[in-house]
Amino acid sequence: MGTLSGKTALITGGSSGIGLAIATSFAEAGAQIVITGRSRHALEAAAAQIGPGTLAFEGDAADPKHHSRMAGELSARIGGLDIYVANAGMNTIRNSAEVSEIEYDAQFALNTRGVFFGVQRIAPVLRDGGAILLTGSLASEKALEGHAVYAGSKAAIGAFARSWALEFRSRGIRVNVLSPGPTDTAILDKLGIAPDQRDAFAAAMAEAIPLGRLGRPDELARAALFLASDAGSFVTGVNLRVDGGMALL
């Protein structure tokens, strides 16, 4: 019996990177997995990787209507949910003077507004005693060049979690934040790190990380599993940094 046997988990942004690693880890622990994302092709590939029974839904996590649709799908298809991981997010690295209104709005729409209304719409179908996990960021606590907007959008996540930990206490629902440090995922490509520059980038980042390397998606997934499972049954309202100690420097 896995640690999540009999549980159902929804992971937004579950078709790649940390989200996919979390979904895979939860499936290996026995959970039925539901993932969402914007790319149908990526969702199909991820569902095949995660394993049989995985449900995948295309949609924009920045849109509250998508979360309302998901609540309806969950209720109709599987009767409810035990774990909700609000993981979908985006980052545009830009000095503040160069940030456009479109870039600002896009990051807050997905990273902040989408998380808030996702929890609002999904909570009614989340079973009592369940768990909510929000993907934050080291950037919300440590100043990083070009991350002002992203950091602001993620800083709100911690405030949400603390408030929700109290709001949902009567239902026994725990709410926590998982804040990754630099992690070796495909998002490096989206940030403009060319394949032939990855080693140099990783070496430069390693100098700022006490453990001397980038994180691995599976390491973030194991931390998520702790917070979502009974192993973390007395943990709520916390922000768990999984950053190799980078926040210390």
PDB file of N, CA and C in Angstrom, residues 21-105:
ATOM      1  N   ALA A  21       6.905  15.978 -12.084  1.00  0.00           N
ATOM      2  CA  ALA A  21       7.606  15.166 -11.086  1.00  0.00           C
ATOM      3  C   ALA A  21       6.709  14.893  -9.882  1.00  0.00           C
ATOM      4  N   ILE A  22       5.950  15.888  -9.445  1.00  0.00           N
ATOM      5  CA  ILE A  22       5.023  15.698  -8.330  1.00  0.00           C
ATOM      6  C   ILE A  22       3.940  14.693  -8.706  1.00  0.00           C
ATOM      7  N   ALA A  23       3.365  14.864  -9.892  1.00  0.00           N
ATOM      8  CA  ALA A  23       2.310  13.954 -10.329  1.00  0.00           C
ATOM      9  C   ALA A  23       2.822  12.518 -10.396  1.00  0.00           C
ATOM     10  N   THR A  24       4.015  12.323 -10.921  1.00  0.00           N
ATOM     11  CA  THR A  24       4.601  10.991 -11.032  1.00  0.00           C
ATOM     12  C   THR A  24       4.849  10.384  -9.652  1.00  0.00           C
ATOM     13  N   SER A  25       5.379  11.205  -8.742  1.00  0.00           N
ATOM     14  CA  SER A  25       5.646  10.738  -7.385  1.00  0.00           C
ATOM     15  C   SER A  25       4.357  10.344  -6.680  1.00  0.00           C
ATOM     16  N   PHE A  26       3.336  11.165  -6.824  1.00  0.00           N
ATOM     17  CA  PHE A  26       2.058  10.864  -6.185  1.00  0.00           C
ATOM     18  C   PHE A  26       1.446   9.587  -6.758  1.00  0.00           C
ATOM     19  N   ALA A  27       1.584   9.391  -8.075  1.00  0.00           N
ATOM     20  CA  ALA A  27       1.058   8.172  -8.696  1.00  0.00           C
ATOM     21  C   ALA A  27       1.790   6.951  -8.165  1.00  0.00           C
ATOM     22  N   GLU A  28       3.095   7.049  -8.026  1.00  0.00           N
ATOM     23  CA  GLU A  28       3.889   5.935  -7.490  1.00  0.00           C
ATOM     24  C   GLU A  28       3.502   5.636  -6.048  1.00  0.00           C
ATOM     25  N   ALA A  29       2.990   6.667  -5.338  1.00  0.00           N
ATOM     26  CA  ALA A  29       2.551   6.487  -3.955  1.00  0.00           C
ATOM     27  C   ALA A  29       1.115   5.985  -3.868  1.00  0.00           C
ATOM     28  N   GLY A  30       0.475   5.737  -5.029  1.00  0.00           N
ATOM     29  CA  GLY A  30      -0.833   5.111  -5.040  1.00  0.00           C
ATOM     30  C   GLY A  30      -2.009   6.007  -5.353  1.00  0.00           C
ATOM     31  N   ALA A  31      -1.771   7.299  -5.602  1.00  0.00           N
ATOM     32  CA  ALA A  31      -2.879   8.220  -5.850  1.00  0.00           C
ATOM     33  C   ALA A  31      -3.373   8.136  -7.281  1.00  0.00           C
ATOM     34  N   GLN A  32      -4.670   8.408  -7.460  1.00  0.00           N
ATOM     35  CA  GLN A  32      -5.192   8.646  -8.802  1.00  0.00           C
ATOM     36  C   GLN A  32      -4.852  10.083  -9.158  1.00  0.00           C
ATOM     37  N   ILE A  33      -4.347  10.302 -10.361  1.00  0.00           N
ATOM     38  CA  ILE A  33      -3.809  11.606 -10.727  1.00  0.00           C
ATOM     39  C   ILE A  33      -4.671  12.298 -11.771  1.00  0.00           C
ATOM     40  N   VAL A  34      -4.875  13.593 -11.537  1.00  0.00           N
ATOM     41  CA  VAL A  34      -5.504  14.480 -12.509  1.00  0.00           C
ATOM     42  C   VAL A  34      -4.525  15.620 -12.754  1.00  0.00           C
ATOM     43  N   ILE A  35      -4.213  15.890 -14.009  1.00  0.00           N
ATOM     44  CA  ILE A  35      -3.315  17.000 -14.326  1.00  0.00           C
ATOM     45  C   ILE A  35      -3.999  17.967 -15.275  1.00  0.00           C
ATOM     46  N   THR A  36      -3.584  19.219 -15.200  1.00  0.00           N
ATOM     47  CA  THR A  36      -4.068  20.221 -16.136  1.00  0.00           C
ATOM     48  C   THR A  36      -2.874  20.958 -16.731  1.00  0.00           C
ATOM     49  N   GLY A  37      -3.099  21.550 -17.891  1.00  0.00           N
ATOM     50  CA  GLY A  37      -2.061  22.324 -18.561  1.00  0.00           C
ATOM     51  C   GLY A  37      -2.625  22.956 -19.819  1.00  0.00           C
ATOM     52  N   ARG A  38      -1.815  23.768 -20.475  1.00  0.00           N
ATOM     53  CA  ARG A  38      -2.279  24.493 -21.653  1.00  0.00           C
ATOM     54  C   ARG A  38      -2.073  23.729 -22.954  1.00  0.00           C
ATOM     55  N   SER A  39      -1.166  22.760 -22.962  1.00  0.00           N
ATOM     56  CA  SER A  39      -0.813  22.067 -24.198  1.00  0.00           C
ATOM     57  C   SER A  39      -1.383  20.655 -24.194  1.00  0.00           C
ATOM     58  N   ARG A  40      -2.278  20.371 -25.142  1.00  0.00           N
ATOM     59  CA  ARG A  40      -2.860  19.044 -25.248  1.00  0.00           C
ATOM     60  C   ARG A  40      -1.787  18.004 -25.521  1.00  0.00           C
ATOM     61  N   HIS A  41      -0.842  18.312 -26.394  1.00  0.00           N
ATOM     62  CA  HIS A  41       0.228  17.356 -26.714  1.00  0.00           C
ATOM     63  C   HIS A  41       1.049  17.028 -25.468  1.00  0.00           C
ATOM     64  N   ALA A  42       1.435  18.062 -24.723  1.00  0.00           N
ATOM     65  CA  ALA A  42       2.239  17.839 -23.512  1.00  0.00           C
ATOM     66  C   ALA A  42       1.452  17.060 -22.472  1.00  0.00           C
ATOM     67  N   LEU A  43       0.167  17.332 -22.352  1.00  0.00           N
ATOM     68  CA  LEU A  43      -0.673  16.615 -21.396  1.00  0.00           C
ATOM     69  C   LEU A  43      -0.768  15.132 -21.737  1.00  0.00           C
ATOM     70  N   GLU A  44      -0.933  14.822 -23.021  1.00  0.00           N
ATOM     71  CA  GLU A  44      -1.036  13.434 -23.432  1.00  0.00           C
ATOM     72  C   GLU A  44       0.262  12.682 -23.157  1.00  0.00           C
ATOM     73  N   ALA A  45       1.390  13.338 -23.441  1.00  0.00           N
ATOM     74  CA  ALA A  45       2.688  12.713 -23.189  1.00  0.00           C
ATOM     75  C   ALA A  45       2.900  12.497 -21.692  1.00  0.00           C
ATOM     76  N   ALA A  46       2.522  13.491 -20.897  1.00  0.00           N
ATOM     77  CA  ALA A  46       2.687  13.389 -19.445  1.00  0.00           C
ATOM     78  C   ALA A  46       1.797  12.296 -18.874  1.00  0.00           C
ATOM     79  N   ALA A  47       0.552  12.215 -19.333  1.00  0.00           N
ATOM     80  CA  ALA A  47      -0.372  11.195 -18.836  1.00  0.00           C
ATOM     81  C   ALA A  47       0.152   9.801 -19.122  1.00  0.00           C
ATOM     82  N   ALA A  48       0.742   9.627 -20.300  1.00  0.00           N
ATOM     83  CA  ALA A  48       1.320   8.325 -20.646  1.00  0.00           C
ATOM     84  C   ALA A  48       2.501   7.996 -19.740  1.00  0.00           C
ATOM     85  N   GLN A  49       3.278   9.019 -19.387  1.00  0.00           N
ATOM     86  CA  GLN A  49       4.433   8.801 -18.508  1.00  0.00           C
ATOM     87  C   GLN A  49       3.997   8.508 -17.079  1.00  0.00           C
ATOM     88  N   ILE A  50       2.982   9.216 -16.608  1.00  0.00           N
ATOM     89  CA  ILE A  50       2.530   9.050 -15.226  1.00  0.00           C
ATOM     90  C   ILE A  50       1.925   7.668 -15.016  1.00  0.00           C
ATOM     91  N   GLY A  51       1.134   7.218 -15.993  1.00  0.00           N
ATOM     92  CA  GLY A  51       0.621   5.864 -15.901  1.00  0.00           C
ATOM     93  C   GLY A  51      -0.873   5.741 -16.128  1.00  0.00           C
ATOM     94  N   PRO A  52      -1.369   4.508 -16.209  1.00  0.00           N
ATOM     95  CA  PRO A  52      -2.785   4.243 -16.478  1.00  0.00           C
ATOM     96  C   PRO A  52      -3.694   4.927 -15.461  1.00  0.00           C
ATOM     97  N   GLY A  53      -4.835   5.398 -15.959  1.00  0.00           N
ATOM     98  CA  GLY A  53      -5.814   6.022 -15.089  1.00  0.00           C
ATOM     99  C   GLY A  53      -5.630   7.509 -14.905  1.00  0.00           C
ATOM    100  N   THR A  54      -4.529   8.057 -15.419  1.00  0.00           N
ATOM    101  CA  THR A  54      -4.289   9.494 -15.287  1.00  0.00           C
ATOM    102  C   THR A  54      -5.280  10.260 -16.155  1.00  0.00           C
ATOM    103  N   LEU A  55      -5.915  11.255 -15.554  1.00  0.00           N
ATOM    104  CA  LEU A  55      -6.833  12.122 -16.290  1.00  0.00           C
ATOM    105  C   LEU A  55      -6.128  13.432 -16.593  1.00  0.00           C
ATOM    106  N   ALA A  56      -6.278  13.916 -17.811  1.00  0.00           N
ATOM    107  CA  ALA A  56      -5.615  15.153 -18.227  1.00  0.00           C
ATOM    108  C   ALA A  56      -6.634  16.091 -18.850  1.00  0.00           C
ATOM    109  N   PHE A  57      -6.609  17.347 -18.410  1.00  0.00           N
ATOM    110  CA  PHE A  57      -7.550  18.341 -18.894  1.00  0.00           C
ATOM    111  C   PHE A  57      -6.804  19.582 -19.373  1.00  0.00           C
ATOM    112  N   GLU A  58      -7.102  19.971 -20.592  1.00  0.00           N
ATOM    113  CA  GLU A  58      -6.492  21.169 -21.149  1.00  0.00           C
ATOM    114  C   GLU A  58      -7.233  22.397 -20.637  1.00  0.00           C
ATOM    115  N   GLY A  59      -6.478  23.428 -20.252  1.00  0.00           N
ATOM    116  CA  GLY A  59      -7.111  24.654 -19.777  1.00  0.00           C
ATOM    117  C   GLY A  59      -6.094  25.645 -19.259  1.00  0.00           C
ATOM    118  N   ASP A  60      -6.539  26.867 -19.077  1.00  0.00           N
ATOM    119  CA  ASP A  60      -5.680  27.960 -18.622  1.00  0.00           C
ATOM    120  C   ASP A  60      -5.918  28.189 -17.134  1.00  0.00           C
ATOM    121  N   ALA A  61      -4.911  27.899 -16.313  1.00  0.00           N
ATOM    122  CA  ALA A  61      -5.058  28.040 -14.862  1.00  0.00           C
ATOM    123  C   ALA A  61      -5.207  29.488 -14.423  1.00  0.00           C
ATOM    124  N   ALA A  62      -4.969  30.429 -15.324  1.00  0.00           N
ATOM    125  CA  ALA A  62      -5.185  31.842 -14.995  1.00  0.00           C
ATOM    126  C   ALA A  62      -6.663  32.228 -15.081  1.00  0.00           C
ATOM    127  N   ASP A  63      -7.469  31.360 -15.656  1.00  0.00           N
ATOM    128  CA  ASP A  63      -8.882  31.657 -15.893  1.00  0.00           C
ATOM    129  C   ASP A  63      -9.748  30.998 -14.825  1.00  0.00           C
ATOM    130  N   PRO A  64     -10.447  31.770 -14.002  1.00  0.00           N
ATOM    131  CA  PRO A  64     -11.305  31.177 -12.969  1.00  0.00           C
ATOM    132  C   PRO A  64     -12.350  30.213 -13.527  1.00  0.00           C
ATOM    133  N   LYS A  65     -12.800  30.460 -14.759  1.00  0.00           N
ATOM    134  CA  LYS A  65     -13.794  29.560 -15.353  1.00  0.00           C
ATOM    135  C   LYS A  65     -13.227  28.157 -15.551  1.00  0.00           C
ATOM    136  N   HIS A  66     -11.940  28.072 -15.825  1.00  0.00           N
ATOM    137  CA  HIS A  66     -11.308  26.754 -15.962  1.00  0.00           C
ATOM    138  C   HIS A  66     -11.416  25.984 -14.654  1.00  0.00           C
ATOM    139  N   HIS A  67     -11.180  26.649 -13.538  1.00  0.00           N
ATOM    140  CA  HIS A  67     -11.256  25.971 -12.238  1.00  0.00           C
ATOM    141  C   HIS A  67     -12.679  25.553 -11.910  1.00  0.00           C
ATOM    142  N   SER A  68     -13.643  26.376 -12.312  1.00  0.00           N
ATOM    143  CA  SER A  68     -15.047  25.988 -12.109  1.00  0.00           C
ATOM    144  C   SER A  68     -15.375  24.745 -12.910  1.00  0.00           C
ATOM    145  N   ARG A  69     -14.877  24.687 -14.147  1.00  0.00           N
ATOM    146  CA  ARG A  69     -15.095  23.490 -14.971  1.00  0.00           C
ATOM    147  C   ARG A  69     -14.437  22.274 -14.342  1.00  0.00           C
ATOM    148  N   MET A  70     -13.240  22.453 -13.817  1.00  0.00           N
ATOM    149  CA  MET A  70     -12.540  21.338 -13.193  1.00  0.00           C
ATOM    150  C   MET A  70     -13.287  20.831 -11.968  1.00  0.00           C
ATOM    151  N   ALA A  71     -13.844  21.730 -11.180  1.00  0.00           N
ATOM    152  CA  ALA A  71     -14.616  21.312 -10.009  1.00  0.00           C
ATOM    153  C   ALA A  71     -15.794  20.445 -10.434  1.00  0.00           C
ATOM    154  N   GLY A  72     -16.448  20.849 -11.523  1.00  0.00           N
ATOM    155  CA  GLY A  72     -17.557  20.067 -12.032  1.00  0.00           C
ATOM    156  C   GLY A  72     -17.116  18.702 -12.540  1.00  0.00           C
ATOM    157  N   GLU A  73     -15.997  18.660 -13.262  1.00  0.00           N
ATOM    158  CA  GLU A  73     -15.464  17.393 -13.776  1.00  0.00           C
ATOM    159  C   GLU A  73     -15.099  16.448 -12.631  1.00  0.00           C
ATOM    160  N   LEU A  74     -14.435  16.986 -11.618  1.00  0.00           N
ATOM    161  CA  LEU A  74     -14.022  16.157 -10.485  1.00  0.00           C
ATOM    162  C   LEU A  74     -15.223  15.579  -9.752  1.00  0.00           C
ATOM    163  N   SER A  75     -16.231  16.412  -9.561  1.00  0.00           N
ATOM    164  CA  SER A  75     -17.429  15.970  -8.861  1.00  0.00           C
ATOM    165  C   SER A  75     -18.154  14.881  -9.653  1.00  0.00           C
ATOM    166  N   ALA A  76     -18.241  15.092 -10.974  1.00  0.00           N
ATOM    167  CA  ALA A  76     -18.997  14.161 -11.800  1.00  0.00           C
ATOM    168  C   ALA A  76     -18.254  12.850 -12.036  1.00  0.00           C
ATOM    169  N   ARG A  77     -16.943  12.924 -12.237  1.00  0.00           N
ATOM    170  CA  ARG A  77     -16.177  11.738 -12.636  1.00  0.00           C
ATOM    171  C   ARG A  77     -15.689  10.903 -11.460  1.00  0.00           C
ATOM    172  N   ILE A  78     -15.206  11.573 -10.409  1.00  0.00           N
ATOM    173  CA  ILE A  78     -14.598  10.804  -9.318  1.00  0.00           C
ATOM    174  C   ILE A  78     -15.129  11.185  -7.937  1.00  0.00           C
ATOM    175  N   GLY A  79     -16.108  12.062  -7.907  1.00  0.00           N
ATOM    176  CA  GLY A  79     -16.800  12.344  -6.660  1.00  0.00           C
ATOM    177  C   GLY A  79     -16.134  13.332  -5.732  1.00  0.00           C
ATOM    178  N   GLY A  80     -14.909  13.699  -6.006  1.00  0.00           N
ATOM    179  CA  GLY A  80     -14.230  14.650  -5.136  1.00  0.00           C
ATOM    180  C   GLY A  80     -12.726  14.547  -5.265  1.00  0.00           C
ATOM    181  N   LEU A  81     -12.041  15.219  -4.369  1.00  0.00           N
ATOM    182  CA  LEU A  81     -10.595  15.354  -4.443  1.00  0.00           C
ATOM    183  C   LEU A  81     -10.025  15.314  -3.027  1.00  0.00           C
ATOM    184  N   ASP A  82      -8.801  14.772  -2.902  1.00  0.00           N
ATOM    185  CA  ASP A  82      -8.130  14.742  -1.605  1.00  0.00           C
ATOM    186  C   ASP A  82      -6.944  15.692  -1.520  1.00  0.00           C
ATOM    187  N   ILE A  83      -6.289  15.925  -2.652  1.00  0.00           N
ATOM    188  CA  ILE A  83      -5.086  16.764  -2.674  1.00  0.00           C
ATOM    189  C   ILE A  83      -5.164  17.706  -3.867  1.00  0.00           C
ATOM    190  N   TYR A  84      -4.941  18.985  -3.614  1.00  0.00           N
ATOM    191  CA  TYR A  84      -4.917  19.979  -4.688  1.00  0.00           C
ATOM    192  C   TYR A  84      -3.562  20.666  -4.679  1.00  0.00           C
ATOM    193  N   VAL A  85      -2.826  20.546  -5.785  1.00  0.00           N
ATOM    194  CA  VAL A  85      -1.520  21.183  -5.915  1.00  0.00           C
ATOM    195  C   VAL A  85      -1.625  22.296  -6.942  1.00  0.00           C
ATOM    196  N   ALA A  86      -1.603  23.538  -6.473  1.00  0.00           N
ATOM    197  CA  ALA A  86      -1.650  24.703  -7.360  1.00  0.00           C
ATOM    198  C   ALA A  86      -0.219  25.024  -7.778  1.00  0.00           C
ATOM    199  N   ASN A  87       0.192  24.404  -8.875  1.00  0.00           N
ATOM    200  CA  ASN A  87       1.593  24.459  -9.287  1.00  0.00           C
ATOM    201  C   ASN A  87       1.838  25.321 -10.513  1.00  0.00           C
ATOM    202  N   ALA A  88       0.846  25.510 -11.367  1.00  0.00           N
ATOM    203  CA  ALA A  88       1.056  26.233 -12.618  1.00  0.00           C
ATOM    204  C   ALA A  88       1.583  27.639 -12.344  1.00  0.00           C
ATOM    205  N   GLY A  89       2.592  28.022 -13.098  1.00  0.00           N
ATOM    206  CA  GLY A  89       3.166  29.359 -12.906  1.00  0.00           C
ATOM    207  C   GLY A  89       4.053  29.742 -14.072  1.00  0.00           C
ATOM    208  N   MET A  90       4.493  31.000 -14.075  1.00  0.00           N
ATOM    209  CA  MET A  90       5.362  31.485 -15.129  1.00  0.00           C
ATOM    210  C   MET A  90       6.297  32.549 -14.571  1.00  0.00           C
ATOM    211  N   ASN A  91       7.405  32.759 -15.257  1.00  0.00           N
ATOM    212  CA  ASN A  91       8.378  33.762 -14.833  1.00  0.00           C
ATOM    213  C   ASN A  91       8.986  34.411 -16.060  1.00  0.00           C
ATOM    214  N   THR A  92       8.948  35.729 -16.100  1.00  0.00           N
ATOM    215  CA  THR A  92       9.633  36.499 -17.128  1.00  0.00           C
ATOM    216  C   THR A  92      10.700  37.329 -16.432  1.00  0.00           C
ATOM    217  N   ILE A  93      11.960  36.994 -16.664  1.00  0.00           N
ATOM    218  CA  ILE A  93      13.053  37.704 -15.998  1.00  0.00           C
ATOM    219  C   ILE A  93      13.311  39.014 -16.720  1.00  0.00           C
ATOM    220  N   ARG A  94      13.117  40.096 -15.990  1.00  0.00           N
ATOM    221  CA  ARG A  94      13.246  41.416 -16.597  1.00  0.00           C
ATOM    222  C   ARG A  94      13.476  42.438 -15.497  1.00  0.00           C
ATOM    223  N   ASN A  95      14.408  43.348 -15.702  1.00  0.00           N
ATOM    224  CA  ASN A  95      14.567  44.456 -14.762  1.00  0.00           C
ATOM    225  C   ASN A  95      13.299  45.284 -14.739  1.00  0.00           C
ATOM    226  N   SER A  96      12.972  45.825 -13.589  1.00  0.00           N
ATOM    227  CA  SER A  96      11.685  46.497 -13.404  1.00  0.00           C
ATOM    228  C   SER A  96      11.429  47.592 -14.431  1.00  0.00           C
ATOM    229  N   ALA A  97      12.455  48.337 -14.802  1.00  0.00           N
ATOM    230  CA  ALA A  97      12.287  49.437 -15.750  1.00  0.00           C
ATOM    231  C   ALA A  97      11.852  48.958 -17.127  1.00  0.00           C
ATOM    232  N   GLU A  98      12.066  47.678 -17.406  1.00  0.00           N
ATOM    233  CA  GLU A  98      11.768  47.131 -18.734  1.00  0.00           C
ATOM    234  C   GLU A  98      10.499  46.293 -18.769  1.00  0.00           C
ATOM    235  N   VAL A  99       9.831  46.119 -17.624  1.00  0.00           N
ATOM    236  CA  VAL A  99       8.637  45.268 -17.559  1.00  0.00           C
ATOM    237  C   VAL A  99       7.456  45.972 -18.220  1.00  0.00           C
ATOM    238  N   SER A 100       6.798  45.269 -19.130  1.00  0.00           N
ATOM    239  CA  SER A 100       5.607  45.823 -19.771  1.00  0.00           C
ATOM    240  C   SER A 100       4.374  45.500 -18.938  1.00  0.00           C
ATOM    241  N   GLU A 101       3.311  46.230 -19.191  1.00  0.00           N
ATOM    242  CA  GLU A 101       2.063  45.956 -18.485  1.00  0.00           C
ATOM    243  C   GLU A 101       1.550  44.550 -18.810  1.00  0.00           C
ATOM    244  N   ILE A 102       1.753  44.120 -20.042  1.00  0.00           N
ATOM    245  CA  ILE A 102       1.302  42.791 -20.447  1.00  0.00           C
ATOM    246  C   ILE A 102       2.048  41.715 -19.664  1.00  0.00           C
ATOM    247  N   GLU A 103       3.371  41.865 -19.535  1.00  0.00           N
ATOM    248  CA  GLU A 103       4.162  40.892 -18.790  1.00  0.00           C
ATOM    249  C   GLU A 103       3.776  40.867 -17.317  1.00  0.00           C
ATOM    250  N   TYR A 104       3.587  42.040 -16.745  1.00  0.00           N
ATOM    251  CA  TYR A 104       3.189  42.137 -15.335  1.00  0.00           C
ATOM    252  C   TYR A 104       1.858  41.423 -15.122  1.00  0.00           C
ATOM    253  N   ASP A 105       0.860  41.769 -15.951  1.00  0.00           N
ATOM    254  CA  ASP A 105      -0.473  41.199 -15.782  1.00  0.00           C
ATOM    255  C   ASP A 105      -0.472  39.689 -15.987  1.00  0.00           C
TER     256      ASP A 105
END
